[in-house]
Amino acid sequence: MSSKSNNKLNVPQARAAMDKFKMEAANEVGVNLKDGYNGDLTSREAGSVGGQMVKKMIESYEKNM
């Protein structure tokens, strides 16, 4: 089993924008993310960051409909 991540963006230039978006979402929910590896996060912390990202994406989509 490989530990290499299989997460790939369809547009490689979007990596910086997604990282910025993730950091903003983490800041909003009070999770301290650092550049690089964040394997020390609890499942609850990681889930709250992902949930906040989805919430913001849905809000953005609804605003632009």
JSON list of N, CA, C and O in Angstrom, two decimals:
[
{"chain": "A", "resi": 1, "resn": "MET", "atom": "N", "xyz": [0.85, -1.18, 0.00]},
{"chain": "A", "resi": 1, "resn": "MET", "atom": "CA", "xyz": [0.00, 0.00, 0.00]},
{"chain": "A", "resi": 1, "resn": "MET", "atom": "C", "xyz": [0.89, 1.24, 0.00]},
{"chain": "A", "resi": 1, "resn": "MET", "atom": "O", "xyz": [1.79, 1.36, 0.79]},
{"chain": "A", "resi": 2, "resn": "SER", "atom": "N", "xyz": [0.63, 2.15, -0.88]},
{"chain": "A", "resi": 2, "resn": "SER", "atom": "CA", "xyz": [1.43, 3.36, -1.01]},
{"chain": "A", "resi": 2, "resn": "SER", "atom": "C", "xyz": [0.84, 4.48, -0.17]},
{"chain": "A", "resi": 2, "resn": "SER", "atom": "O", "xyz": [-0.36, 4.63, -0.06]},
{"chain": "A", "resi": 3, "resn": "SER", "atom": "N", "xyz": [1.71, 5.29, 0.43]},
{"chain": "A", "resi": 3, "resn": "SER", "atom": "CA", "xyz": [1.23, 6.42, 1.23]},
{"chain": "A", "resi": 3, "resn": "SER", "atom": "C", "xyz": [1.16, 7.69, 0.40]},
{"chain": "A", "resi": 3, "resn": "SER", "atom": "O", "xyz": [0.80, 8.74, 0.90]},
{"chain": "A", "resi": 4, "resn": "LYS", "atom": "N", "xyz": [1.52, 7.59, -0.89]},
{"chain": "A", "resi": 4, "resn": "LYS", "atom": "CA", "xyz": [1.47, 8.76, -1.76]},
{"chain": "A", "resi": 4, "resn": "LYS", "atom": "C", "xyz": [0.01, 9.14, -2.04]},
{"chain": "A", "resi": 4, "resn": "LYS", "atom": "O", "xyz": [-0.81, 8.29, -2.34]},
{"chain": "A", "resi": 5, "resn": "SER", "atom": "N", "xyz": [-0.29, 10.43, -1.92]},
{"chain": "A", "resi": 5, "resn": "SER", "atom": "CA", "xyz": [-1.65, 10.91, -2.15]},
{"chain": "A", "resi": 5, "resn": "SER", "atom": "C", "xyz": [-2.03, 10.79, -3.60]},
{"chain": "A", "resi": 5, "resn": "SER", "atom": "O", "xyz": [-1.24, 11.06, -4.50]},
{"chain": "A", "resi": 6, "resn": "ASN", "atom": "N", "xyz": [-3.25, 10.41, -3.86]},
{"chain": "A", "resi": 6, "resn": "ASN", "atom": "CA", "xyz": [-3.77, 10.32, -5.21]},
{"chain": "A", "resi": 6, "resn": "ASN", "atom": "C", "xyz": [-4.64, 11.51, -5.57]},
{"chain": "A", "resi": 6, "resn": "ASN", "atom": "O", "xyz": [-5.25, 11.54, -6.60]},
{"chain": "A", "resi": 7, "resn": "ASN", "atom": "N", "xyz": [-4.73, 12.50, -4.68]},
{"chain": "A", "resi": 7, "resn": "ASN", "atom": "CA", "xyz": [-5.56, 13.67, -4.94]},
{"chain": "A", "resi": 7, "resn": "ASN", "atom": "C", "xyz": [-4.88, 14.55, -5.98]},
{"chain": "A", "resi": 7, "resn": "ASN", "atom": "O", "xyz": [-3.81, 15.07, -5.76]},
{"chain": "A", "resi": 8, "resn": "LYS", "atom": "N", "xyz": [-5.55, 14.70, -7.11]},
{"chain": "A", "resi": 8, "resn": "LYS", "atom": "CA", "xyz": [-5.01, 15.53, -8.18]},
{"chain": "A", "resi": 8, "resn": "LYS", "atom": "C", "xyz": [-6.08, 16.49, -8.65]},
{"chain": "A", "resi": 8, "resn": "LYS", "atom": "O", "xyz": [-7.24, 16.10, -8.80]},
{"chain": "A", "resi": 9, "resn": "LEU", "atom": "N", "xyz": [-5.69, 17.72, -8.89]},
{"chain": "A", "resi": 9, "resn": "LEU", "atom": "CA", "xyz": [-6.61, 18.69, -9.45]},
{"chain": "A", "resi": 9, "resn": "LEU", "atom": "C", "xyz": [-6.55, 18.60, -10.96]},
{"chain": "A", "resi": 9, "resn": "LEU", "atom": "O", "xyz": [-5.49, 18.35, -11.54]},
{"chain": "A", "resi": 10, "resn": "ASN", "atom": "N", "xyz": [-7.67, 18.83, -11.62]},
{"chain": "A", "resi": 10, "resn": "ASN", "atom": "CA", "xyz": [-7.69, 18.79, -13.08]},
{"chain": "A", "resi": 10, "resn": "ASN", "atom": "C", "xyz": [-6.90, 19.93, -13.67]},
{"chain": "A", "resi": 10, "resn": "ASN", "atom": "O", "xyz": [-6.38, 19.83, -14.77]},
{"chain": "A", "resi": 11, "resn": "VAL", "atom": "N", "xyz": [-6.81, 21.04, -12.96]},
{"chain": "A", "resi": 11, "resn": "VAL", "atom": "CA", "xyz": [-6.04, 22.20, -13.41]},
{"chain": "A", "resi": 11, "resn": "VAL", "atom": "C", "xyz": [-4.92, 22.42, -12.40]},
{"chain": "A", "resi": 11, "resn": "VAL", "atom": "O", "xyz": [-5.16, 22.90, -11.30]},
{"chain": "A", "resi": 12, "resn": "PRO", "atom": "N", "xyz": [-3.70, 22.02, -12.74]},
{"chain": "A", "resi": 12, "resn": "PRO", "atom": "CA", "xyz": [-2.59, 22.09, -11.77]},
{"chain": "A", "resi": 12, "resn": "PRO", "atom": "C", "xyz": [-2.38, 23.49, -11.18]},
{"chain": "A", "resi": 12, "resn": "PRO", "atom": "O", "xyz": [-1.99, 23.61, -10.03]},
{"chain": "A", "resi": 13, "resn": "GLN", "atom": "N", "xyz": [-2.69, 24.54, -11.92]},
{"chain": "A", "resi": 13, "resn": "GLN", "atom": "CA", "xyz": [-2.50, 25.90, -11.43]},
{"chain": "A", "resi": 13, "resn": "GLN", "atom": "C", "xyz": [-3.48, 26.23, -10.30]},
{"chain": "A", "resi": 13, "resn": "GLN", "atom": "O", "xyz": [-3.31, 27.22, -9.59]},
{"chain": "A", "resi": 14, "resn": "ALA", "atom": "N", "xyz": [-4.49, 25.42, -10.12]},
{"chain": "A", "resi": 14, "resn": "ALA", "atom": "CA", "xyz": [-5.49, 25.67, -9.09]},
{"chain": "A", "resi": 14, "resn": "ALA", "atom": "C", "xyz": [-5.00, 25.28, -7.69]},
{"chain": "A", "resi": 14, "resn": "ALA", "atom": "O", "xyz": [-5.63, 25.60, -6.70]},
{"chain": "A", "resi": 15, "resn": "ARG", "atom": "N", "xyz": [-3.86, 24.60, -7.59]},
{"chain": "A", "resi": 15, "resn": "ARG", "atom": "CA", "xyz": [-3.35, 24.12, -6.30]},
{"chain": "A", "resi": 15, "resn": "ARG", "atom": "C", "xyz": [-3.21, 25.26, -5.28]},
{"chain": "A", "resi": 15, "resn": "ARG", "atom": "O", "xyz": [-3.66, 25.15, -4.15]},
{"chain": "A", "resi": 16, "resn": "ALA", "atom": "N", "xyz": [-2.59, 26.37, -5.68]},
{"chain": "A", "resi": 16, "resn": "ALA", "atom": "CA", "xyz": [-2.38, 27.50, -4.76]},
{"chain": "A", "resi": 16, "resn": "ALA", "atom": "C", "xyz": [-3.71, 28.09, -4.31]},
{"chain": "A", "resi": 16, "resn": "ALA", "atom": "O", "xyz": [-3.89, 28.40, -3.13]},
{"chain": "A", "resi": 17, "resn": "ALA", "atom": "N", "xyz": [-4.66, 28.20, -5.22]},
{"chain": "A", "resi": 17, "resn": "ALA", "atom": "CA", "xyz": [-5.98, 28.75, -4.87]},
{"chain": "A", "resi": 17, "resn": "ALA", "atom": "C", "xyz": [-6.71, 27.82, -3.90]},
{"chain": "A", "resi": 17, "resn": "ALA", "atom": "O", "xyz": [-7.33, 28.29, -2.94]},
{"chain": "A", "resi": 18, "resn": "MET", "atom": "N", "xyz": [-6.62, 26.50, -4.13]},
{"chain": "A", "resi": 18, "resn": "MET", "atom": "CA", "xyz": [-7.28, 25.55, -3.22]},
{"chain": "A", "resi": 18, "resn": "MET", "atom": "C", "xyz": [-6.61, 25.56, -1.86]},
{"chain": "A", "resi": 18, "resn": "MET", "atom": "O", "xyz": [-7.29, 25.48, -0.83]},
{"chain": "A", "resi": 19, "resn": "ASP", "atom": "N", "xyz": [-5.28, 25.67, -1.82]},
{"chain": "A", "resi": 19, "resn": "ASP", "atom": "CA", "xyz": [-4.58, 25.74, -0.53]},
{"chain": "A", "resi": 19, "resn": "ASP", "atom": "C", "xyz": [-4.99, 26.99, 0.24]},
{"chain": "A", "resi": 19, "resn": "ASP", "atom": "O", "xyz": [-5.22, 26.94, 1.45]},
{"chain": "A", "resi": 20, "resn": "LYS", "atom": "N", "xyz": [-5.11, 28.12, -0.46]},
{"chain": "A", "resi": 20, "resn": "LYS", "atom": "CA", "xyz": [-5.54, 29.37, 0.17]},
{"chain": "A", "resi": 20, "resn": "LYS", "atom": "C", "xyz": [-6.96, 29.23, 0.70]},
{"chain": "A", "resi": 20, "resn": "LYS", "atom": "O", "xyz": [-7.27, 29.64, 1.83]},
{"chain": "A", "resi": 21, "resn": "PHE", "atom": "N", "xyz": [-7.84, 28.65, -0.10]},
{"chain": "A", "resi": 21, "resn": "PHE", "atom": "CA", "xyz": [-9.23, 28.42, 0.29]},
{"chain": "A", "resi": 21, "resn": "PHE", "atom": "C", "xyz": [-9.30, 27.54, 1.53]},
{"chain": "A", "resi": 21, "resn": "PHE", "atom": "O", "xyz": [-10.06, 27.81, 2.47]},
{"chain": "A", "resi": 22, "resn": "LYS", "atom": "N", "xyz": [-8.50, 26.49, 1.56]},
{"chain": "A", "resi": 22, "resn": "LYS", "atom": "CA", "xyz": [-8.47, 25.57, 2.70]},
{"chain": "A", "resi": 22, "resn": "LYS", "atom": "C", "xyz": [-8.00, 26.28, 3.96]},
{"chain": "A", "resi": 22, "resn": "LYS", "atom": "O", "xyz": [-8.56, 26.11, 5.03]},
{"chain": "A", "resi": 23, "resn": "MET", "atom": "N", "xyz": [-6.96, 27.12, 3.83]},
{"chain": "A", "resi": 23, "resn": "MET", "atom": "CA", "xyz": [-6.44, 27.86, 4.98]},
{"chain": "A", "resi": 23, "resn": "MET", "atom": "C", "xyz": [-7.49, 28.84, 5.51]},
{"chain": "A", "resi": 23, "resn": "MET", "atom": "O", "xyz": [-7.65, 28.98, 6.73]},
{"chain": "A", "resi": 24, "resn": "GLU", "atom": "N", "xyz": [-8.21, 29.51, 4.61]},
{"chain": "A", "resi": 24, "resn": "GLU", "atom": "CA", "xyz": [-9.27, 30.44, 5.02]},
{"chain": "A", "resi": 24, "resn": "GLU", "atom": "C", "xyz": [-10.37, 29.70, 5.77]},
{"chain": "A", "resi": 24, "resn": "GLU", "atom": "O", "xyz": [-10.85, 30.16, 6.81]},
{"chain": "A", "resi": 25, "resn": "ALA", "atom": "N", "xyz": [-10.78, 28.55, 5.24]},
{"chain": "A", "resi": 25, "resn": "ALA", "atom": "CA", "xyz": [-11.84, 27.76, 5.89]},
{"chain": "A", "resi": 25, "resn": "ALA", "atom": "C", "xyz": [-11.39, 27.29, 7.26]},
{"chain": "A", "resi": 25, "resn": "ALA", "atom": "O", "xyz": [-12.15, 27.34, 8.23]},
{"chain": "A", "resi": 26, "resn": "ALA", "atom": "N", "xyz": [-10.14, 26.85, 7.37]},
{"chain": "A", "resi": 26, "resn": "ALA", "atom": "CA", "xyz": [-9.61, 26.38, 8.65]},
{"chain": "A", "resi": 26, "resn": "ALA", "atom": "C", "xyz": [-9.58, 27.52, 9.66]},
{"chain": "A", "resi": 26, "resn": "ALA", "atom": "O", "xyz": [-9.95, 27.34, 10.83]},
{"chain": "A", "resi": 27, "resn": "ASN", "atom": "N", "xyz": [-9.18, 28.70, 9.22]},
{"chain": "A", "resi": 27, "resn": "ASN", "atom": "CA", "xyz": [-9.13, 29.86, 10.10]},
{"chain": "A", "resi": 27, "resn": "ASN", "atom": "C", "xyz": [-10.53, 30.20, 10.61]},
{"chain": "A", "resi": 27, "resn": "ASN", "atom": "O", "xyz": [-10.70, 30.54, 11.78]},
{"chain": "A", "resi": 28, "resn": "GLU", "atom": "N", "xyz": [-11.53, 30.11, 9.75]},
{"chain": "A", "resi": 28, "resn": "GLU", "atom": "CA", "xyz": [-12.91, 30.43, 10.12]},
{"chain": "A", "resi": 28, "resn": "GLU", "atom": "C", "xyz": [-13.46, 29.49, 11.18]},
{"chain": "A", "resi": 28, "resn": "GLU", "atom": "O", "xyz": [-14.31, 29.90, 11.97]},
{"chain": "A", "resi": 29, "resn": "VAL", "atom": "N", "xyz": [-13.02, 28.25, 11.19]},
{"chain": "A", "resi": 29, "resn": "VAL", "atom": "CA", "xyz": [-13.52, 27.29, 12.19]},
{"chain": "A", "resi": 29, "resn": "VAL", "atom": "C", "xyz": [-12.54, 27.09, 13.34]},
{"chain": "A", "resi": 29, "resn": "VAL", "atom": "O", "xyz": [-12.75, 26.24, 14.20]},
{"chain": "A", "resi": 30, "resn": "GLY", "atom": "N", "xyz": [-11.46, 27.87, 13.35]},
{"chain": "A", "resi": 30, "resn": "GLY", "atom": "CA", "xyz": [-10.52, 27.85, 14.47]},
{"chain": "A", "resi": 30, "resn": "GLY", "atom": "C", "xyz": [-9.55, 26.69, 14.47]},
{"chain": "A", "resi": 30, "resn": "GLY", "atom": "O", "xyz": [-9.05, 26.30, 15.53]},
{"chain": "A", "resi": 31, "resn": "VAL", "atom": "N", "xyz": [-9.25, 26.12, 13.31]},
{"chain": "A", "resi": 31, "resn": "VAL", "atom": "CA", "xyz": [-8.29, 25.02, 13.21]},
{"chain": "A", "resi": 31, "resn": "VAL", "atom": "C", "xyz": [-6.97, 25.59, 12.68]},
{"chain": "A", "resi": 31, "resn": "VAL", "atom": "O", "xyz": [-6.95, 26.31, 11.69]},
{"chain": "A", "resi": 32, "resn": "ASN", "atom": "N", "xyz": [-5.89, 25.28, 13.37]},
{"chain": "A", "resi": 32, "resn": "ASN", "atom": "CA", "xyz": [-4.58, 25.79, 13.00]},
{"chain": "A", "resi": 32, "resn": "ASN", "atom": "C", "xyz": [-3.91, 24.86, 12.00]},
{"chain": "A", "resi": 32, "resn": "ASN", "atom": "O", "xyz": [-3.34, 23.85, 12.37]},
{"chain": "A", "resi": 33, "resn": "LEU", "atom": "N", "xyz": [-4.02, 25.20, 10.70]},
{"chain": "A", "resi": 33, "resn": "LEU", "atom": "CA", "xyz": [-3.34, 24.43, 9.66]},
{"chain": "A", "resi": 33, "resn": "LEU", "atom": "C", "xyz": [-1.97, 25.02, 9.40]},
{"chain": "A", "resi": 33, "resn": "LEU", "atom": "O", "xyz": [-1.78, 26.22, 9.53]},
{"chain": "A", "resi": 34, "resn": "LYS", "atom": "N", "xyz": [-1.06, 24.16, 9.00]},
{"chain": "A", "resi": 34, "resn": "LYS", "atom": "CA", "xyz": [0.26, 24.63, 8.61]},
{"chain": "A", "resi": 34, "resn": "LYS", "atom": "C", "xyz": [0.53, 24.16, 7.20]},
{"chain": "A", "resi": 34, "resn": "LYS", "atom": "O", "xyz": [-0.13, 23.24, 6.71]},
{"chain": "A", "resi": 35, "resn": "ASP", "atom": "N", "xyz": [1.47, 24.80, 6.52]},
{"chain": "A", "resi": 35, "resn": "ASP", "atom": "CA", "xyz": [1.83, 24.36, 5.18]},
{"chain": "A", "resi": 35, "resn": "ASP", "atom": "C", "xyz": [2.40, 22.95, 5.25]},
{"chain": "A", "resi": 35, "resn": "ASP", "atom": "O", "xyz": [3.16, 22.63, 6.16]},
{"chain": "A", "resi": 36, "resn": "GLY", "atom": "N", "xyz": [2.04, 22.12, 4.30]},
{"chain": "A", "resi": 36, "resn": "GLY", "atom": "CA", "xyz": [2.57, 20.76, 4.28]},
{"chain": "A", "resi": 36, "resn": "GLY", "atom": "C", "xyz": [1.69, 19.79, 5.03]},
{"chain": "A", "resi": 36, "resn": "GLY", "atom": "O", "xyz": [0.47, 19.88, 5.02]},
{"chain": "A", "resi": 37, "resn": "TYR", "atom": "N", "xyz": [2.33, 18.88, 5.73]},
{"chain": "A", "resi": 37, "resn": "TYR", "atom": "CA", "xyz": [1.65, 17.77, 6.40]},
{"chain": "A", "resi": 37, "resn": "TYR", "atom": "C", "xyz": [0.87, 18.24, 7.62]},
{"chain": "A", "resi": 37, "resn": "TYR", "atom": "O", "xyz": [1.37, 18.97, 8.47]},
{"chain": "A", "resi": 38, "resn": "ASN", "atom": "N", "xyz": [-0.39, 17.82, 7.71]},
{"chain": "A", "resi": 38, "resn": "ASN", "atom": "CA", "xyz": [-1.25, 18.14, 8.85]},
{"chain": "A", "resi": 38, "resn": "ASN", "atom": "C", "xyz": [-1.85, 16.89, 9.45]},
{"chain": "A", "resi": 38, "resn": "ASN", "atom": "O", "xyz": [-2.99, 16.89, 9.91]},
{"chain": "A", "resi": 39, "resn": "GLY", "atom": "N", "xyz": [-1.07, 15.82, 9.48]},
{"chain": "A", "resi": 39, "resn": "GLY", "atom": "CA", "xyz": [-1.54, 14.54, 9.98]},
{"chain": "A", "resi": 39, "resn": "GLY", "atom": "C", "xyz": [-1.83, 14.51, 11.46]},
{"chain": "A", "resi": 39, "resn": "GLY", "atom": "O", "xyz": [-2.41, 13.56, 11.97]},
{"chain": "A", "resi": 40, "resn": "ASP", "atom": "N", "xyz": [-1.45, 15.58, 12.16]},
{"chain": "A", "resi": 40, "resn": "ASP", "atom": "CA", "xyz": [-1.71, 15.62, 13.61]},
{"chain": "A", "resi": 40, "resn": "ASP", "atom": "C", "xyz": [-3.10, 16.17, 13.93]},
{"chain": "A", "resi": 40, "resn": "ASP", "atom": "O", "xyz": [-3.48, 16.23, 15.09]},
{"chain": "A", "resi": 41, "resn": "LEU", "atom": "N", "xyz": [-3.89, 16.53, 12.91]},
{"chain": "A", "resi": 41, "resn": "LEU", "atom": "CA", "xyz": [-5.25, 17.00, 13.15]},
{"chain": "A", "resi": 41, "resn": "LEU", "atom": "C", "xyz": [-6.13, 15.84, 13.59]},
{"chain": "A", "resi": 41, "resn": "LEU", "atom": "O", "xyz": [-5.96, 14.71, 13.14]},
{"chain": "A", "resi": 42, "resn": "THR", "atom": "N", "xyz": [-7.09, 16.16, 14.43]},
{"chain": "A", "resi": 42, "resn": "THR", "atom": "CA", "xyz": [-8.07, 15.13, 14.78]},
{"chain": "A", "resi": 42, "resn": "THR", "atom": "C", "xyz": [-9.06, 14.99, 13.64]},
{"chain": "A", "resi": 42, "resn": "THR", "atom": "O", "xyz": [-9.16, 15.86, 12.76]},
{"chain": "A", "resi": 43, "resn": "SER", "atom": "N", "xyz": [-9.81, 13.91, 13.63]},
{"chain": "A", "resi": 43, "resn": "SER", "atom": "CA", "xyz": [-10.83, 13.71, 12.60]},
{"chain": "A", "resi": 43, "resn": "SER", "atom": "C", "xyz": [-11.86, 14.83, 12.67]},
{"chain": "A", "resi": 43, "resn": "SER", "atom": "O", "xyz": [-12.34, 15.31, 11.64]},
{"chain": "A", "resi": 44, "resn": "ARG", "atom": "N", "xyz": [-12.18, 15.25, 13.87]},
{"chain": "A", "resi": 44, "resn": "ARG", "atom": "CA", "xyz": [-13.16, 16.33, 14.06]},
{"chain": "A", "resi": 44, "resn": "ARG", "atom": "C", "xyz": [-12.65, 17.63, 13.42]},
{"chain": "A", "resi": 44, "resn": "ARG", "atom": "O", "xyz": [-13.39, 18.34, 12.75]},
{"chain": "A", "resi": 45, "resn": "GLU", "atom": "N", "xyz": [-11.37, 17.96, 13.64]},
{"chain": "A", "resi": 45, "resn": "GLU", "atom": "CA", "xyz": [-10.79, 19.18, 13.07]},
{"chain": "A", "resi": 45, "resn": "GLU", "atom": "C", "xyz": [-10.77, 19.11, 11.55]},
{"chain": "A", "resi": 45, "resn": "GLU", "atom": "O", "xyz": [-11.18, 20.06, 10.87]},
{"chain": "A", "resi": 46, "resn": "ALA", "atom": "N", "xyz": [-10.29, 17.99, 11.01]},
{"chain": "A", "resi": 46, "resn": "ALA", "atom": "CA", "xyz": [-10.22, 17.84, 9.56]},
{"chain": "A", "resi": 46, "resn": "ALA", "atom": "C", "xyz": [-11.62, 17.90, 8.95]},
{"chain": "A", "resi": 46, "resn": "ALA", "atom": "O", "xyz": [-11.83, 18.55, 7.92]},
{"chain": "A", "resi": 47, "resn": "GLY", "atom": "N", "xyz": [-12.58, 17.28, 9.60]},
{"chain": "A", "resi": 47, "resn": "GLY", "atom": "CA", "xyz": [-13.96, 17.29, 9.11]},
{"chain": "A", "resi": 47, "resn": "GLY", "atom": "C", "xyz": [-14.57, 18.68, 9.14]},
{"chain": "A", "resi": 47, "resn": "GLY", "atom": "O", "xyz": [-15.33, 19.05, 8.25]},
{"chain": "A", "resi": 48, "resn": "SER", "atom": "N", "xyz": [-14.24, 19.45, 10.17]},
{"chain": "A", "resi": 48, "resn": "SER", "atom": "CA", "xyz": [-14.81, 20.79, 10.26]},
{"chain": "A", "resi": 48, "resn": "SER", "atom": "C", "xyz": [-14.23, 21.69, 9.17]},
{"chain": "A", "resi": 48, "resn": "SER", "atom": "O", "xyz": [-14.94, 22.54, 8.62]},
{"chain": "A", "resi": 49, "resn": "VAL", "atom": "N", "xyz": [-12.96, 21.49, 8.81]},
{"chain": "A", "resi": 49, "resn": "VAL", "atom": "CA", "xyz": [-12.37, 22.26, 7.71]},
{"chain": "A", "resi": 49, "resn": "VAL", "atom": "C", "xyz": [-13.05, 21.88, 6.40]},
{"chain": "A", "resi": 49, "resn": "VAL", "atom": "O", "xyz": [-13.49, 22.75, 5.63]},
{"chain": "A", "resi": 50, "resn": "GLY", "atom": "N", "xyz": [-13.17, 20.60, 6.12]},
{"chain": "A", "resi": 50, "resn": "GLY", "atom": "CA", "xyz": [-13.83, 20.15, 4.90]},
{"chain": "A", "resi": 50, "resn": "GLY", "atom": "C", "xyz": [-15.28, 20.59, 4.83]},
{"chain": "A", "resi": 50, "resn": "GLY", "atom": "O", "xyz": [-15.76, 21.03, 3.79]},
{"chain": "A", "resi": 51, "resn": "GLY", "atom": "N", "xyz": [-15.98, 20.51, 5.94]},
{"chain": "A", "resi": 51, "resn": "GLY", "atom": "CA", "xyz": [-17.38, 20.95, 5.99]},
{"chain": "A", "resi": 51, "resn": "GLY", "atom": "C", "xyz": [-17.52, 22.43, 5.71]},
{"chain": "A", "resi": 51, "resn": "GLY", "atom": "O", "xyz": [-18.43, 22.86, 5.01]},
{"chain": "A", "resi": 52, "resn": "GLN", "atom": "N", "xyz": [-16.61, 23.23, 6.26]},
{"chain": "A", "resi": 52, "resn": "GLN", "atom": "CA", "xyz": [-16.63, 24.67, 6.02]},
{"chain": "A", "resi": 52, "resn": "GLN", "atom": "C", "xyz": [-16.36, 24.97, 4.55]},
{"chain": "A", "resi": 52, "resn": "GLN", "atom": "O", "xyz": [-16.97, 25.87, 3.97]},
{"chain": "A", "resi": 53, "resn": "MET", "atom": "N", "xyz": [-15.44, 24.23, 3.94]},
{"chain": "A", "resi": 53, "resn": "MET", "atom": "CA", "xyz": [-15.15, 24.43, 2.52]},
{"chain": "A", "resi": 53, "resn": "MET", "atom": "C", "xyz": [-16.39, 24.14, 1.68]},
{"chain": "A", "resi": 53, "resn": "MET", "atom": "O", "xyz": [-16.73, 24.92, 0.79]},
{"chain": "A", "resi": 54, "resn": "VAL", "atom": "N", "xyz": [-17.08, 23.05, 1.97]},
{"chain": "A", "resi": 54, "resn": "VAL", "atom": "CA", "xyz": [-18.29, 22.70, 1.22]},
{"chain": "A", "resi": 54, "resn": "VAL", "atom": "C", "xyz": [-19.37, 23.77, 1.43]},
{"chain": "A", "resi": 54, "resn": "VAL", "atom": "O", "xyz": [-20.02, 24.20, 0.48]},
{"chain": "A", "resi": 55, "resn": "LYS", "atom": "N", "xyz": [-19.53, 24.21, 2.66]},
{"chain": "A", "resi": 55, "resn": "LYS", "atom": "CA", "xyz": [-20.52, 25.25, 2.96]},
{"chain": "A", "resi": 55, "resn": "LYS", "atom": "C", "xyz": [-20.26, 26.51, 2.14]},
{"chain": "A", "resi": 55, "resn": "LYS", "atom": "O", "xyz": [-21.17, 27.09, 1.55]},
{"chain": "A", "resi": 56, "resn": "LYS", "atom": "N", "xyz": [-18.98, 26.92, 2.07]},
{"chain": "A", "resi": 56, "resn": "LYS", "atom": "CA", "xyz": [-18.62, 28.12, 1.31]},
{"chain": "A", "resi": 56, "resn": "LYS", "atom": "C", "xyz": [-18.83, 27.91, -0.19]},
{"chain": "A", "resi": 56, "resn": "LYS", "atom": "O", "xyz": [-19.25, 28.83, -0.90]},
{"chain": "A", "resi": 57, "resn": "MET", "atom": "N", "xyz": [-18.55, 26.70, -0.69]},
{"chain": "A", "resi": 57, "resn": "MET", "atom": "CA", "xyz": [-18.76, 26.42, -2.11]},
{"chain": "A", "resi": 57, "resn": "MET", "atom": "C", "xyz": [-20.25, 26.48, -2.46]},
{"chain": "A", "resi": 57, "resn": "MET", "atom": "O", "xyz": [-20.62, 27.02, -3.50]},
{"chain": "A", "resi": 58, "resn": "ILE", "atom": "N", "xyz": [-21.09, 25.92, -1.60]},
{"chain": "A", "resi": 58, "resn": "ILE", "atom": "CA", "xyz": [-22.53, 25.95, -1.83]},
{"chain": "A", "resi": 58, "resn": "ILE", "atom": "C", "xyz": [-23.06, 27.38, -1.81]},
{"chain": "A", "resi": 58, "resn": "ILE", "atom": "O", "xyz": [-23.82, 27.78, -2.68]},
{"chain": "A", "resi": 59, "resn": "GLU", "atom": "N", "xyz": [-22.61, 28.16, -0.83]},
{"chain": "A", "resi": 59, "resn": "GLU", "atom": "CA", "xyz": [-23.02, 29.57, -0.75]},
{"chain": "A", "resi": 59, "resn": "GLU", "atom": "C", "xyz": [-22.63, 30.32, -2.02]},
{"chain": "A", "resi": 59, "resn": "GLU", "atom": "O", "xyz": [-23.39, 31.11, -2.55]},
{"chain": "A", "resi": 60, "resn": "SER", "atom": "N", "xyz": [-21.41, 30.08, -2.50]},
{"chain": "A", "resi": 60, "resn": "SER", "atom": "CA", "xyz": [-20.92, 30.75, -3.70]},
{"chain": "A", "resi": 60, "resn": "SER", "atom": "C", "xyz": [-21.75, 30.34, -4.91]},
{"chain": "A", "resi": 60, "resn": "SER", "atom": "O", "xyz": [-22.13, 31.17, -5.74]},
{"chain": "A", "resi": 61, "resn": "TYR", "atom": "N", "xyz": [-22.05, 29.06, -5.01]},
{"chain": "A", "resi": 61, "resn": "TYR", "atom": "CA", "xyz": [-22.85, 28.57, -6.13]},
{"chain": "A", "resi": 61, "resn": "TYR", "atom": "C", "xyz": [-24.24, 29.20, -6.11]},
{"chain": "A", "resi": 61, "resn": "TYR", "atom": "O", "xyz": [-24.74, 29.64, -7.14]},
{"chain": "A", "resi": 62, "resn": "GLU", "atom": "N", "xyz": [-24.88, 29.22, -4.93]},
{"chain": "A", "resi": 62, "resn": "GLU", "atom": "CA", "xyz": [-26.22, 29.78, -4.83]},
{"chain": "A", "resi": 62, "resn": "GLU", "atom": "C", "xyz": [-26.24, 31.27, -5.15]},
{"chain": "A", "resi": 62, "resn": "GLU", "atom": "O", "xyz": [-27.19, 31.78, -5.75]},
{"chain": "A", "resi": 63, "resn": "LYS", "atom": "N", "xyz": [-25.18, 31.97, -4.76]},
{"chain": "A", "resi": 63, "resn": "LYS", "atom": "CA", "xyz": [-25.11, 33.40, -5.02]},
{"chain": "A", "resi": 63, "resn": "LYS", "atom": "C", "xyz": [-24.98, 33.68, -6.51]},
{"chain": "A", "resi": 63, "resn": "LYS", "atom": "O", "xyz": [-25.47, 34.68, -7.01]},
{"chain": "A", "resi": 64, "resn": "ASN", "atom": "N", "xyz": [-24.31, 32.79, -7.24]},
{"chain": "A", "resi": 64, "resn": "ASN", "atom": "CA", "xyz": [-24.05, 33.00, -8.66]},
{"chain": "A", "resi": 64, "resn": "ASN", "atom": "C", "xyz": [-25.09, 32.36, -9.57]},
{"chain": "A", "resi": 64, "resn": "ASN", "atom": "O", "xyz": [-24.90, 32.33, -10.79]},
{"chain": "A", "resi": 65, "resn": "MET", "atom": "N", "xyz": [-26.18, 31.83, -9.01]},
{"chain": "A", "resi": 65, "resn": "MET", "atom": "CA", "xyz": [-27.22, 31.20, -9.84]},
{"chain": "A", "resi": 65, "resn": "MET", "atom": "C", "xyz": [-28.02, 32.25, -10.56]},
{"chain": "A", "resi": 65, "resn": "MET", "atom": "O", "xyz": [-28.24, 33.31, -10.19]}
]
